[in-house]
Structure formats: C-alpha cells, structure tokens
Tab-separated table of C-alpha atoms in Angstrom:
chain	number	residue	atom	x	y	z
A	1	MET	CA	-0.363	-0.190	0.447
A	2	ASP	CA	1.363	3.630	-0.844
A	3	GLY	CA	3.241	4.693	2.247
A	4	GLU	CA	1.385	8.115	2.483
A	5	TYR	CA	-2.299	6.113	1.522
A	6	GLU	CA	-1.001	3.542	4.686
A	7	GLN	CA	-2.513	5.233	8.121
A	8	PHE	CA	-6.354	5.051	6.412
A	9	ALA	CA	-6.005	1.248	6.041
A	10	GLY	CA	-8.751	-0.316	7.348
A	11	ARG	CA	-10.588	2.542	7.683
A	12	GLU	CA	-12.052	5.507	5.676
A	13	GLU	CA	-10.426	6.649	2.128
A	14	PRO	CA	-8.420	9.749	2.424
A	15	TRP	CA	-9.657	13.046	1.086
A	16	ASP	CA	-9.080	13.388	-2.820
A	17	GLU	CA	-5.605	16.244	-2.800
A	18	ARG	CA	-6.517	17.348	-5.190
A	19	ALA	CA	-10.742	18.439	-4.137
A	20	ALA	CA	-11.405	21.745	-3.909
A	21	GLY	CA	-10.368	23.096	-0.883
A	22	VAL	CA	-8.276	20.107	0.459
A	23	LEU	CA	-4.480	21.462	2.310
A	24	ARG	CA	-1.936	18.904	2.035
A	25	LEU	CA	-0.184	19.237	6.137
A	26	PRO	CA	3.689	18.990	5.896
A	27	SER	CA	3.104	15.333	7.732
A	28	GLY	CA	0.937	14.256	4.709
A	29	ARG	CA	-2.264	15.635	6.649
A	30	LEU	CA	-4.784	16.307	4.599
A	31	VAL	CA	-7.636	19.334	5.490
A	32	ARG	CA	-10.238	19.976	3.502
A	33	GLY	CA	-11.344	23.822	4.377
A	34	ARG	CA	-14.663	25.214	3.252
A	35	GLY	CA	-17.347	28.171	2.914
A	36	LEU	CA	-20.620	27.128	4.485
A	37	ARG	CA	-22.273	29.188	1.558
A	38	ARG	CA	-21.343	26.865	-0.869
A	39	ALA	CA	-23.250	23.703	-1.279
A	40	LEU	CA	-21.335	20.085	-0.819
A	41	ASP	CA	-20.593	18.735	-3.810
A	42	PRO	CA	-23.422	15.878	-3.936
A	43	GLY	CA	-20.250	13.022	-5.402
A	44	ALA	CA	-17.316	14.428	-3.327
A	45	PRO	CA	-17.035	12.674	0.447
A	46	LEU	CA	-18.776	13.378	3.750
A	47	PRO	CA	-16.125	14.558	6.285
A	48	SER	CA	-15.493	12.494	9.604
A	49	TYR	CA	-15.348	15.385	11.440
A	50	GLY	CA	-15.750	18.930	10.529
A	51	VAL	CA	-15.193	22.047	13.136
A	52	HIS	CA	-17.796	25.107	12.552
A	53	LEU	CA	-16.013	28.726	12.288
A	54	LEU	CA	-19.727	30.592	13.483
A	55	GLY	CA	-20.814	33.640	15.584
A	56	LYS	CA	-23.933	31.205	16.066
A	57	GLN	CA	-24.585	27.583	16.485
A	58	PRO	CA	-24.859	26.074	12.955
A	59	PRO	CA	-27.360	23.500	11.992
A	60	ASP	CA	-26.928	19.498	12.485
A	61	VAL	CA	-24.753	17.860	10.348
A	62	PRO	CA	-24.618	14.083	9.487
A	63	TRP	CA	-21.140	14.025	10.694
A	64	GLU	CA	-19.684	14.713	13.869
A	65	SER	CA	-18.791	18.076	15.136
A	66	ARG	CA	-17.420	20.881	17.103
A	67	TRP	CA	-18.808	24.103	16.912
A	68	LEU	CA	-16.494	27.451	18.337
A	69	ARG	CA	-18.148	30.317	18.282
A	70	TRP	CA	-15.551	32.321	16.440
A	71	PRO	CA	-17.348	36.346	14.916
A	72	ASP	CA	-16.605	36.897	11.255
A	73	PHE	CA	-13.304	38.849	10.933
A	74	ARG	CA	-12.537	38.717	15.133
A	75	LEU	CA	-10.402	35.450	16.650
A	76	PRO	CA	-12.530	33.043	18.734
A	77	ALA	CA	-14.319	34.096	21.508
A	78	ASP	CA	-12.724	31.094	23.717
A	79	ARG	CA	-9.425	30.936	22.684
A	80	VAL	CA	-8.030	27.990	25.478
A	81	ALA	CA	-11.659	25.109	23.843
A	82	THR	CA	-10.295	26.760	20.414
A	83	ARG	CA	-6.474	25.472	20.698
A	84	ALA	CA	-8.025	22.258	22.213
A	85	VAL	CA	-10.666	21.494	19.403
A	86	LEU	CA	-7.600	22.116	16.622
A	87	VAL	CA	-5.309	20.593	18.397
A	88	ASP	CA	-7.674	17.496	18.973
A	89	ALA	CA	-8.759	17.928	14.476
A	90	TRP	CA	-5.345	17.700	13.842
A	91	ARG	CA	-5.033	14.350	15.540
A	92	ARG	CA	-7.788	13.681	13.887
A	93	ALA	CA	-6.626	14.251	10.576
A	94	GLY	CA	-4.042	11.735	10.670
A	95	THR	CA	-7.149	9.019	10.022
A	96	GLU	CA	-10.612	10.746	9.219
A	97	ARG	CA	-11.288	12.855	6.842
A	98	VAL	CA	-11.251	16.097	9.065
A	99	GLU	CA	-13.099	19.385	7.458
A	100	VAL	CA	-12.990	23.130	9.220
A	101	ALA	CA	-15.464	25.602	7.823
A	102	CYS	CA	-17.176	28.926	8.019
A	103	ALA	CA	-19.364	31.183	6.458
A	104	GLY	CA	-16.915	32.275	3.445
A	105	GLY	CA	-14.393	29.536	3.802
A	106	ARG	CA	-11.056	32.501	4.094
A	107	GLY	CA	-10.818	34.127	7.286
A	108	ARG	CA	-11.551	32.444	9.988
A	109	THR	CA	-11.024	29.065	8.057
A	110	GLY	CA	-8.069	29.886	6.360
A	111	THR	CA	-6.381	31.452	10.142
A	112	ALA	CA	-7.531	28.282	11.148
A	113	LEU	CA	-5.849	26.239	8.821
A	114	ALA	CA	-2.946	28.087	9.263
A	115	CYS	CA	-2.872	26.969	13.326
A	116	LEU	CA	-3.038	23.028	12.244
A	117	ALA	CA	-0.017	23.702	9.698
A	118	VAL	CA	1.714	25.170	12.969
A	119	LEU	CA	0.726	22.235	15.043
A	120	ASP	CA	2.701	20.241	11.910
A	121	GLY	CA	5.296	21.996	12.480
A	122	VAL	CA	5.266	24.294	10.495
A	123	PRO	CA	6.957	28.382	11.823
A	124	ALA	CA	4.278	29.836	13.558
A	125	GLY	CA	5.662	32.920	11.250
A	126	GLU	CA	5.628	31.556	8.446
A	127	ALA	CA	2.477	29.592	8.224
A	128	VAL	CA	-0.080	32.220	7.137
A	129	ALA	CA	2.259	32.393	3.838
A	130	TYR	CA	1.914	28.536	3.738
A	131	VAL	CA	-2.179	27.935	3.490
A	132	ARG	CA	-2.580	31.413	1.036
A	133	ALA	CA	0.217	29.419	-0.965
A	134	HIS	CA	-1.550	26.129	-0.603
A	135	TYR	CA	-4.704	26.114	0.326
A	136	ASP	CA	-6.745	30.184	-0.853
A	137	ARG	CA	-4.311	32.737	-1.506
A	138	HIS	CA	-6.728	35.665	0.460
A	139	ALA	CA	-6.686	33.318	3.195
A	140	VAL	CA	-6.278	34.779	6.988
A	141	GLU	CA	-8.297	37.945	6.197
A	142	THR	CA	-7.516	40.497	9.195
A	143	PRO	CA	-4.335	41.972	10.679
A	144	TRP	CA	-5.673	40.149	14.137
A	145	GLN	CA	-5.900	37.290	12.921
A	146	LYS	CA	-2.016	37.151	11.310
A	147	ARG	CA	-1.629	37.605	14.814
A	148	TYR	CA	-3.168	35.005	16.328
A	149	VAL	CA	-1.176	32.316	14.022
A	150	ARG	CA	1.575	34.026	14.457
A	151	ASN	CA	1.168	33.375	18.703
A	152	PHE	CA	-0.023	30.548	17.959
A	153	PRO	CA	1.617	27.552	20.258
A	154	PRO	CA	3.109	24.501	18.092
A	155	MET	CA	3.311	21.372	19.890
A	156	ARG	CA	5.084	20.452	21.893
A	157	GLY	CA	6.766	16.594	22.349
A	158	VAL	CA	4.705	15.183	19.408
A	159	SER	CA	5.505	13.696	16.297
A	160	SER	CA	3.891	15.352	13.228
A	161	GLY	CA	4.512	12.293	11.120
A	162	PRO	CA	1.232	10.762	9.045
A	163	GLY	CA	-0.849	8.819	10.890
A	164	ARG	CA	1.175	9.426	14.467
A	165	ARG	CA	-1.390	10.403	17.234
C-alpha cells in the first residue's frame, strides 16, 4: 500500500488532494477547508469530523462536528477551547476526513488552517504564507487573525508524522 495512505488502512479513504479546498500539511495529513455558504458537491465524500467556526450555532450535520464561537472577521471567543479543538482536529486528520469551515471559507477557516499548520510543524511566522500558497491566496483576512497565528503555540513532544497520534 502507498505509504501516504497507509495511515488509512482499514478506515475511510482520505480526502482527494486535488479536490477543492483540500490542504496537505507537511506531515501528509489532509484537511479540507470550506465555506458553508457553498453547497457541498453531491459526489464529494463527506467529512467524518468537522469544525465549524461561526458566530452562532450552525445547523446539524450528519457527521461528528464541533462548533467554536468565532464571529466573522474576529478571533475565537474562547482561545483555550479553540486550541483544544484544533489539536483534536490535527490528530484526527491522521486517520479521518477532517473539515474546517466558516461561512466564506477564507478568514476564520484560513486562520484555523494556519494554526493546524503550526501544530504540524510549520513555523508560526510562516504559517499564513503556507496556507495562502497551498489553500487560498486570500486566506487569513485581518491583521489580528495573522497575529493570532503568529502567537499560536506549536505542539510539544508529539511527532507530526502521518498517522501519528
């Protein structure tokens, strides 16, 4: 079996790296970013876990999800909870289809994806550029979102290799 997909042996198939919104982290983990205002492609696989970054509670979805209260163009309301949810999402991305989504899919989603990149080993000062280069060139929309990423603490004592938990 191809090494990059070995982590998914006996589990669901990973995201298609060529699909819209899919970001490959340096460890090989794949995470999909999405704007919730856009309908899901009926042929696309569903996530097994989603993180919704919205100012108000999102509608129910048929997969496991977490809601982080995060108003548009702002920062998350609870930074401790946000870190815990993003660490969980990063870990789960080693073996599951994880999706991170806000209304438009750029500002809050890009910020969260950049934080996942920091957790994956990208230096915090380079994470916004990484997400803009590999996900959306307009990701991370505000100066305070960029600062949030620059100050986001990296993982300590955890290997970022594919499938590591």
